[in-house]
PDB file of C-alpha atoms in Angstrom:
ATOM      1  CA  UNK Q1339     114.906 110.824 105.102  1.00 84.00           C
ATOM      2  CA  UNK Q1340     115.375 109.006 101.851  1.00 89.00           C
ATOM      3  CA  UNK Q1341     114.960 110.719  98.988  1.00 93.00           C
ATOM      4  CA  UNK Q1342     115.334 110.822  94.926  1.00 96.00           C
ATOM      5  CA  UNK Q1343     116.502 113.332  92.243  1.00 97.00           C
ATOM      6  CA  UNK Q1344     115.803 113.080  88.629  1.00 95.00           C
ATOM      7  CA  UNK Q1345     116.097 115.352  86.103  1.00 87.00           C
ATOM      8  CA  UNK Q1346     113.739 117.387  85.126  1.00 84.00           C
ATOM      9  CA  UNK Q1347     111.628 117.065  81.866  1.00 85.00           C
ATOM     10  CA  UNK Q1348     110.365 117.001  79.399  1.00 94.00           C
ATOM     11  CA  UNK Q1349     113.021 115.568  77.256  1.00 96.00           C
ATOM     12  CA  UNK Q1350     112.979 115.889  73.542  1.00 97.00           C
ATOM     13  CA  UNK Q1351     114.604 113.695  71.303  1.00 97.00           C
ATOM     14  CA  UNK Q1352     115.055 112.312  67.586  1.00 97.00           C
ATOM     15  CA  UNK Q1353     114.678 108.406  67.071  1.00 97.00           C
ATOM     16  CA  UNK Q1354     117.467 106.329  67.128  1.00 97.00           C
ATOM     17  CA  UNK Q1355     119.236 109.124  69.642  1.00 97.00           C
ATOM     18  CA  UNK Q1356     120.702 108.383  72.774  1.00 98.00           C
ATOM     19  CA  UNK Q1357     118.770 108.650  75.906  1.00 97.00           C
ATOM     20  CA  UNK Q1358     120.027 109.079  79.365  1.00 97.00           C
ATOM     21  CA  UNK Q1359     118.105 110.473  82.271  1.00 97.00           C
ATOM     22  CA  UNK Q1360     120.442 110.913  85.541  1.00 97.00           C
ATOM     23  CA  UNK Q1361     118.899 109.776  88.984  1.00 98.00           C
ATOM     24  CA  UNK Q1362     120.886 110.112  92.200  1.00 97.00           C
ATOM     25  CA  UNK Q1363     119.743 109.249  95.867  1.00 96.00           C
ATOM     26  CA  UNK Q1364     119.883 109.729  99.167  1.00 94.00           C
ATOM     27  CA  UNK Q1365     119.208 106.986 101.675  1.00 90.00           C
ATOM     28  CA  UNK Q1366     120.359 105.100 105.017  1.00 84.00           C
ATOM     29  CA  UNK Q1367     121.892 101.102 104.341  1.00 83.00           C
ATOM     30  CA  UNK Q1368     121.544  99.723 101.003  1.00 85.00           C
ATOM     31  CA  UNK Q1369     118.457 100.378  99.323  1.00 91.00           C
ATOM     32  CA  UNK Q1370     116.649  98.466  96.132  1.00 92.00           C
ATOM     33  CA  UNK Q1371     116.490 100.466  93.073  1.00 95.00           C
ATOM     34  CA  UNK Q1372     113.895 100.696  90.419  1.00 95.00           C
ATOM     35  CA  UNK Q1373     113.139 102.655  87.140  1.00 97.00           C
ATOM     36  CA  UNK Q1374     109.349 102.459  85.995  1.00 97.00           C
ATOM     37  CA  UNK Q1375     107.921 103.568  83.233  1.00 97.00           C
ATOM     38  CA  UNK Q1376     104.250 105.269  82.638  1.00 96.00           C
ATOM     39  CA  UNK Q1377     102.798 105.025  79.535  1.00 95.00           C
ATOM     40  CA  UNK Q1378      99.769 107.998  78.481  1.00 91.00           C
ATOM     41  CA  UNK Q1379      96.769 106.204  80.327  1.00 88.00           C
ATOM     42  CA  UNK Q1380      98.206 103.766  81.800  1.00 91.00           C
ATOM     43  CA  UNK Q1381      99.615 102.527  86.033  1.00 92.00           C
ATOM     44  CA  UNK Q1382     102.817 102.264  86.206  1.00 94.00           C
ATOM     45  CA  UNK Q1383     105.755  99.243  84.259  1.00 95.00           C
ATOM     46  CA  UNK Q1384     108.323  98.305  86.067  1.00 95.00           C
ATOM     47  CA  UNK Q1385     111.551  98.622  83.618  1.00 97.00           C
ATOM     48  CA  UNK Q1386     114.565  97.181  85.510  1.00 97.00           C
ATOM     49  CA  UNK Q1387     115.789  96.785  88.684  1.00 95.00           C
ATOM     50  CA  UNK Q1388     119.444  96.676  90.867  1.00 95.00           C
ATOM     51  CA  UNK Q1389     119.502  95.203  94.601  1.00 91.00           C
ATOM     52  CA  UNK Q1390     123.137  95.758  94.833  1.00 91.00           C
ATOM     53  CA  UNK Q1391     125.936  97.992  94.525  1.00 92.00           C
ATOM     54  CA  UNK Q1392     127.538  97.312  90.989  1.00 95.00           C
ATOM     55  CA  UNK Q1393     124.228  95.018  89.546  1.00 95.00           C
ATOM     56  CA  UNK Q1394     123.196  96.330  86.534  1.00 97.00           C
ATOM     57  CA  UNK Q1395     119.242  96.359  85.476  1.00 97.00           C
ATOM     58  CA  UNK Q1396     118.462  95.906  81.855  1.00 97.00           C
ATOM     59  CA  UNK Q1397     115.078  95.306  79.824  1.00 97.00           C
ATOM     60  CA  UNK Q1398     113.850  96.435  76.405  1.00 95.00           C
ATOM     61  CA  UNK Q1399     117.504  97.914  75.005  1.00 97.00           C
ATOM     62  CA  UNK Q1400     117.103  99.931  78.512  1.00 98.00           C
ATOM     63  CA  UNK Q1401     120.102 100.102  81.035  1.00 98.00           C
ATOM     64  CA  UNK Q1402     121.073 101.277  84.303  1.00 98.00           C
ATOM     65  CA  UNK Q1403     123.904 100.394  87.043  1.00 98.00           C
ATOM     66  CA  UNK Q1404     123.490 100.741  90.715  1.00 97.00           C
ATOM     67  CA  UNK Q1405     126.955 103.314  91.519  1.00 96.00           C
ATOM     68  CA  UNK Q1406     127.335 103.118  95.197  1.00 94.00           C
ATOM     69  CA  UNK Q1407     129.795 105.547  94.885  1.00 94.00           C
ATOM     70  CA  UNK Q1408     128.281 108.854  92.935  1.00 96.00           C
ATOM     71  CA  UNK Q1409     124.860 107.194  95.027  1.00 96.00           C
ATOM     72  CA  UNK Q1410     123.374 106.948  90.986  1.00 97.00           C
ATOM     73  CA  UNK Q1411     121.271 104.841  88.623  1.00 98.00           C
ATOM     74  CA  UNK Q1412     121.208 106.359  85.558  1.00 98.00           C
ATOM     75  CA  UNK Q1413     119.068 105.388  82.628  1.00 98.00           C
ATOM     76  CA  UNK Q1414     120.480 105.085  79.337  1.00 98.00           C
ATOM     77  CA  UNK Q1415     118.956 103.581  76.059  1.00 98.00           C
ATOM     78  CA  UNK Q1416     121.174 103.005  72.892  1.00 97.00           C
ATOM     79  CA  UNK Q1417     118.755 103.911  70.409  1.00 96.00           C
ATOM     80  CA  UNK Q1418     115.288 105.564  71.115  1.00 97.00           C
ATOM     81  CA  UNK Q1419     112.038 105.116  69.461  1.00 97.00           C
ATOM     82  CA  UNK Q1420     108.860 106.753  69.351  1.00 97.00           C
ATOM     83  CA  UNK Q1421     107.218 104.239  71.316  1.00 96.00           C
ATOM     84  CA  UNK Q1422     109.754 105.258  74.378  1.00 97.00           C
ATOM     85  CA  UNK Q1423     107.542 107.928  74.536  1.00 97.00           C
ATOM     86  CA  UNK Q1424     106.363 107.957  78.146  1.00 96.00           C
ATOM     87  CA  UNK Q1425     107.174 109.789  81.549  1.00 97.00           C
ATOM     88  CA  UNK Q1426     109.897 107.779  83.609  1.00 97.00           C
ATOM     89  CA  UNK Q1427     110.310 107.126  87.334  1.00 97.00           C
ATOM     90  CA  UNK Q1428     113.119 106.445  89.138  1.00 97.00           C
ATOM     91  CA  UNK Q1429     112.548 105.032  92.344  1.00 96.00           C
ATOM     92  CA  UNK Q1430     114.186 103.148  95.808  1.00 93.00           C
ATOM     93  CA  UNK Q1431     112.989 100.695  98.454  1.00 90.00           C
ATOM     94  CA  UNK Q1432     114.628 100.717 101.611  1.00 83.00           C
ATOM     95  CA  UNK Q1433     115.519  97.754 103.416  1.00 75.00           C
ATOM     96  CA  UNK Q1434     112.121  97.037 106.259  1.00 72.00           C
ATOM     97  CA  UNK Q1435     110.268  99.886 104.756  1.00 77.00           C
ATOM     98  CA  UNK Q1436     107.093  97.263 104.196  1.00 76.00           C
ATOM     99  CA  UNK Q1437     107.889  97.659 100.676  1.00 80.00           C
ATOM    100  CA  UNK Q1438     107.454 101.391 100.264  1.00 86.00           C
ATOM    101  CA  UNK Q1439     108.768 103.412  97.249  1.00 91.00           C
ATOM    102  CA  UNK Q1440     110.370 106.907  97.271  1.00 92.00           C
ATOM    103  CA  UNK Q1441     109.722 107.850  94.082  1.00 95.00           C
ATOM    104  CA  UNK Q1442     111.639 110.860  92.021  1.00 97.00           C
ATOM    105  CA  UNK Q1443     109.707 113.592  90.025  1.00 96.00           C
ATOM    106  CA  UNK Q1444     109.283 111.838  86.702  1.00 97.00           C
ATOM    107  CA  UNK Q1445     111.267 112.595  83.551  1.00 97.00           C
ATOM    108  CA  UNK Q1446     108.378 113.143  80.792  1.00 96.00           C
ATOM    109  CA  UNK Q1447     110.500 111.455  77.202  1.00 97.00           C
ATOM    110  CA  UNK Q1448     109.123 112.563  74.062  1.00 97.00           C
ATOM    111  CA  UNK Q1449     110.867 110.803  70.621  1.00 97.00           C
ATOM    112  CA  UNK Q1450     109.869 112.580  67.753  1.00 97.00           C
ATOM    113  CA  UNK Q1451     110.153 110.704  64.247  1.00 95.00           C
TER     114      UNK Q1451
ATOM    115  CA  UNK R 467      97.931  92.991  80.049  1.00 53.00           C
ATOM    116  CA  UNK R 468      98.062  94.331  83.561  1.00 64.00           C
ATOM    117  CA  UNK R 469      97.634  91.487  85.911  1.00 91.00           C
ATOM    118  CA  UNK R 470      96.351  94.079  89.018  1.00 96.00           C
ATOM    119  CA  UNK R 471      93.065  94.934  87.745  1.00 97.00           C
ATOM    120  CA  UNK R 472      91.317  97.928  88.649  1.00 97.00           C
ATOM    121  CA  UNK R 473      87.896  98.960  88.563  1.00 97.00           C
ATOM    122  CA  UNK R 474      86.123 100.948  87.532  1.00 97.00           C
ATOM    123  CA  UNK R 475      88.447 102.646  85.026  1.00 96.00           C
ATOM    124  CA  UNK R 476      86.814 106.235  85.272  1.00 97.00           C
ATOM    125  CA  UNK R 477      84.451 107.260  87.944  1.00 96.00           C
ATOM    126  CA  UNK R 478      82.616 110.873  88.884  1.00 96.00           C
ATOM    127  CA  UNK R 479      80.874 111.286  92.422  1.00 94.00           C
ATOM    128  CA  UNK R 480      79.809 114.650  93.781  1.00 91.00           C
ATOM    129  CA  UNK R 481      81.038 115.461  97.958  1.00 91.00           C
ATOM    130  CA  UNK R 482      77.882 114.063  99.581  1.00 90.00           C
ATOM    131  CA  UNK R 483      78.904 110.282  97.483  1.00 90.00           C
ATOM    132  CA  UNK R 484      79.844 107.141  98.786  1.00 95.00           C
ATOM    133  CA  UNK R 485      81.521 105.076  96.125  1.00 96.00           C
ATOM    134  CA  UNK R 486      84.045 102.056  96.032  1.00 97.00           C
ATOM    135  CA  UNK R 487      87.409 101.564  94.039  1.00 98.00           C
ATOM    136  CA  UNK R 488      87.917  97.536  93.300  1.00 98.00           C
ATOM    137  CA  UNK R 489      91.437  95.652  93.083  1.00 98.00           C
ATOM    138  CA  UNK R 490      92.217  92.338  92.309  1.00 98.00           C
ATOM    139  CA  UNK R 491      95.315  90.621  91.351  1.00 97.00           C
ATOM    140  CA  UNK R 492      95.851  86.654  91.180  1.00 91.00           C
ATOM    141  CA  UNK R 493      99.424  86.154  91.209  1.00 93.00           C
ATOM    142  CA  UNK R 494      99.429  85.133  94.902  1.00 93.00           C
ATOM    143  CA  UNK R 495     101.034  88.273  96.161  1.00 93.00           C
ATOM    144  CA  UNK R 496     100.760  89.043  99.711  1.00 93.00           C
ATOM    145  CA  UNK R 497     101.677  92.734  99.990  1.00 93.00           C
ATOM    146  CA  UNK R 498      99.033  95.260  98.318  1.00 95.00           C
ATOM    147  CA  UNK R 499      99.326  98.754  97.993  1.00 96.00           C
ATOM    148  CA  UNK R 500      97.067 102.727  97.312  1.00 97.00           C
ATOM    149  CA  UNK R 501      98.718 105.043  96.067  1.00 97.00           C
ATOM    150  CA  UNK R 502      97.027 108.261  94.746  1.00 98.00           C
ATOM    151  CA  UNK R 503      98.950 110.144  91.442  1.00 97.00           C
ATOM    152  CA  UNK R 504      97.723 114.222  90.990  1.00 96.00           C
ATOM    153  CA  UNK R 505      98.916 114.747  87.062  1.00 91.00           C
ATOM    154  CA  UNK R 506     102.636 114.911  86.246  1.00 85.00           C
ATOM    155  CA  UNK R 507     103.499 114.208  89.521  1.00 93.00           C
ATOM    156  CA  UNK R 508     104.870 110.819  90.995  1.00 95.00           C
ATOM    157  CA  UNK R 509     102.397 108.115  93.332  1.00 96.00           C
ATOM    158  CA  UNK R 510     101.905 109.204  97.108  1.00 95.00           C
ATOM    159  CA  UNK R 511     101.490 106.213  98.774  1.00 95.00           C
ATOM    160  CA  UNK R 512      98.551 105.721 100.794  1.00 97.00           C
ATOM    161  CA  UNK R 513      98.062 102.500 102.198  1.00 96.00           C
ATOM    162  CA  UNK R 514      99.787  98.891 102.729  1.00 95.00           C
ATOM    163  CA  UNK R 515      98.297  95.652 103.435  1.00 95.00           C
ATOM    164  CA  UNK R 516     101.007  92.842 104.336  1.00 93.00           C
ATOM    165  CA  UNK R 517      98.711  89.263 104.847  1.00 94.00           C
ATOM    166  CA  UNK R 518      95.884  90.854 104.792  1.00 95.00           C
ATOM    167  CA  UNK R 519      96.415  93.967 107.923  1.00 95.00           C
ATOM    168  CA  UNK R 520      97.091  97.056 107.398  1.00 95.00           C
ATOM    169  CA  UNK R 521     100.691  97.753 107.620  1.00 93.00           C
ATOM    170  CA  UNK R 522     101.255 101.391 106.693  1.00 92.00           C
ATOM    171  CA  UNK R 523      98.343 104.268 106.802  1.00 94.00           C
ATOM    172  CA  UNK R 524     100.606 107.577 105.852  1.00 94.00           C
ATOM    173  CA  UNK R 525      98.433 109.721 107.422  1.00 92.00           C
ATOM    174  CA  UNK R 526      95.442 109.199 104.894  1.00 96.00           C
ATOM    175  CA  UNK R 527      92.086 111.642 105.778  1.00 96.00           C
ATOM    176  CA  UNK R 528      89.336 109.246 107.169  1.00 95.00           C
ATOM    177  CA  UNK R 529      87.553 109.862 103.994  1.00 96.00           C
ATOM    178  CA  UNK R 530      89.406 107.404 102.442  1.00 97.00           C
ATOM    179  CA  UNK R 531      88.794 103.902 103.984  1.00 97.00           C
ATOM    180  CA  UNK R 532      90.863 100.789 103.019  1.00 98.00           C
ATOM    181  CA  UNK R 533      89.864  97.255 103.064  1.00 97.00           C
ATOM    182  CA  UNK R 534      91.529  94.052 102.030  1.00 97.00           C
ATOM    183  CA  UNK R 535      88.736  91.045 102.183  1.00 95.00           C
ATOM    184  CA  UNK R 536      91.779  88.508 101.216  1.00 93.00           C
ATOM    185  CA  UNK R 537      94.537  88.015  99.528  1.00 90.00           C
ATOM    186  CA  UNK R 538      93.533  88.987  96.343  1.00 95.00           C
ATOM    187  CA  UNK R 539      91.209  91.657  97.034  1.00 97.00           C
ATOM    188  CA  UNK R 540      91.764  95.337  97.914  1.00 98.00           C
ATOM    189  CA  UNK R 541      89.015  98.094  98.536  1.00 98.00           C
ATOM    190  CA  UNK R 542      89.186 101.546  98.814  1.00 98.00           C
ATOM    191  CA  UNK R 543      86.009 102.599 100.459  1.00 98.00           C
ATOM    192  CA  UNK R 544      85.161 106.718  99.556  1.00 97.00           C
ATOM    193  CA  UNK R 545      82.867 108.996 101.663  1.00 95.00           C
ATOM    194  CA  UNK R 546      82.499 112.781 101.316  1.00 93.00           C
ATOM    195  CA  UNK R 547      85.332 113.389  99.294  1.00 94.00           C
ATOM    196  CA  UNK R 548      86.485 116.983  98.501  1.00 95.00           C
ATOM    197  CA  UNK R 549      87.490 118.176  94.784  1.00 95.00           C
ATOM    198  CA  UNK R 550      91.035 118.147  95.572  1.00 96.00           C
ATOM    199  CA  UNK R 551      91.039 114.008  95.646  1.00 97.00           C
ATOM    200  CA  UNK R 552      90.221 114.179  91.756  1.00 97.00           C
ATOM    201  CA  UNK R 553      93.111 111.878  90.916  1.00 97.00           C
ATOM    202  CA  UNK R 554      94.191 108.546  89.700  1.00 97.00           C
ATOM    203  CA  UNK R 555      94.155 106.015  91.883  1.00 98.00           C
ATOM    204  CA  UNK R 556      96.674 103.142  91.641  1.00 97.00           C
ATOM    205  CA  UNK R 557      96.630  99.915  93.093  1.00 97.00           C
ATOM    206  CA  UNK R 558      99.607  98.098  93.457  1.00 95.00           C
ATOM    207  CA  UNK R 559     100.691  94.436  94.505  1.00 95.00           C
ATOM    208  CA  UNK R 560     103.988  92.621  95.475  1.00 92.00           C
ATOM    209  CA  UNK R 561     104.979  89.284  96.776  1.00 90.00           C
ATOM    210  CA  UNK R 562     106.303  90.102  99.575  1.00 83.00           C
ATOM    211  CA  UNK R 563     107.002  93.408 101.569  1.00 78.00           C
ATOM    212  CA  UNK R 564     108.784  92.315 104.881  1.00 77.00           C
ATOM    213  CA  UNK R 565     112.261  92.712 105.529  1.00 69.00           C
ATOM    214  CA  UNK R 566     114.710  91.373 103.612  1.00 67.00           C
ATOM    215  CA  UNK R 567     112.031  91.132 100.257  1.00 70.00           C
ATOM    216  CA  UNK R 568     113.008  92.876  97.188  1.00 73.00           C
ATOM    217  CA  UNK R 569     109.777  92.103  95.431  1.00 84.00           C
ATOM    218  CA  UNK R 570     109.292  94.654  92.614  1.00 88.00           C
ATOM    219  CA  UNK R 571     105.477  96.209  92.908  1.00 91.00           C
ATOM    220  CA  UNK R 572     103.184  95.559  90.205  1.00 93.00           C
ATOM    221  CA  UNK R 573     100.671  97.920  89.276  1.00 95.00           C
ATOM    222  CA  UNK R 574      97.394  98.333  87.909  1.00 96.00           C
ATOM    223  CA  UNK R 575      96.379 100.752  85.300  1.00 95.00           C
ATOM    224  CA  UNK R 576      94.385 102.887  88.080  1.00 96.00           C
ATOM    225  CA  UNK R 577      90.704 104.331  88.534  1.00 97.00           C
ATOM    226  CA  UNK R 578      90.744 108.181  87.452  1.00 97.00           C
ATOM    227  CA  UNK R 579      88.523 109.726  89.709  1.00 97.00           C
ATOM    228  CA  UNK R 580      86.768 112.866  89.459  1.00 96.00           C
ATOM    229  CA  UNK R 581      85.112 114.491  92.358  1.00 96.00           C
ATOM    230  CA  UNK R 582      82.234 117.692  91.465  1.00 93.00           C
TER     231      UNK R 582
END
């Protein structure tokens, strides 16, 4: 069945460092990709989405490009801050799968001033 | 702001309980979604409405009973829960879940539930 990989937290890092967390895939056709992001308290953000191979998903300085290929979608940020703090969620939606998410194991992001 | 709100935010029932989780969203979605998050771990889904019927039920103990009264409203009915359901609860909307859709799901900020 379909399935997602994340690395594994918690990740540690300064403010204003570079942030990539690695997500790969496995799934049947041409699924709809998704990182979310959970803030302490809080459901769930969504933070960018790709439909297609190639389409590139970007909000708040945050990145990530659908790689048929290498079957990725890797998050990267420029320059973190502390209020990136949160645990992120890569995720995909297969196509007539009513909408359902396969979600990866969370990467937990901690930015330390 | 959320715009899928969820109430209550926090509730505690003992086994013998029967208690009700609210959702409501106005954006005119017609997909709506349970899913159930244990700590550190990702949401299980649970349930999907599509136009109001149920569309997906993964296997979900009868304890747990869904209900969508219309399109803006989803239920999660609770009977005789055991102390391995303590969780947080999300509810989750989207415009449209049938094939070919690529609606993104919006969540709410989910009831924390603790069962004694």
């Amino acid at each position: 069945g379909d399935s997602v990989t994340q690395m594994e937290g918690p990740v540690t890092l300064s403010e204003e460092a570079f942030l990539t967390i690695n997500c790969t895939y496995t799934a049947t056709g041409y699924p709809s990709l998704f990182w979310y992001v959970q803030y302490p308290g809080e459901g769930l953000q969504l933070l960018l989405k790709a439909t297609k191979a190639d389409d590139k998903g970007s909000n708040k300085g945050f990145e990530a490009t659908y790689r048929k290929e290498t079957t990725s979608f890797h998050l990267e940020k420029g320059s973190v801050q502390v209020s990136d703090s949160a645990v992120y969620f890569c995720a995909l939606s297969g196509f007539n799968q009513g909408g359902k998410l396969i979600f990866g194991q969370g990467t937990e992001l901690s930015v330390k001033p | 702001d959320t715009e899928v709100t969820q109430t209550p935010k926090h509730l505690v029932m003992g086994m013998t309980n029967k208690k009700s989780l609210k959702c409501e969203q106005h954006m005119g979605h017609r997909a709506m979604y349970w899913y159930k998050q244990k700590a550190k771990k990702p949401p299980e889904l649970m349930f999907v409405y599509s136009y109001e019927k149920l569309s997906i039920n993964e296997s979900v103990p009868s304890r747990f009973s869904p209900e969508c009264p219309n399109s803006s409203l989803l239920n999660l009915h609770l009977h005789a829960l055991q102390p391995e359901d303590s969780a947080l609860y999300l509810c989750a909307s989207s415009q449209d879940n049938r094939a070919g859709f690529d609606s993104p799901l919006h969540f709410g900020n989910g009831t924390r539930l603790t069962v004694t």
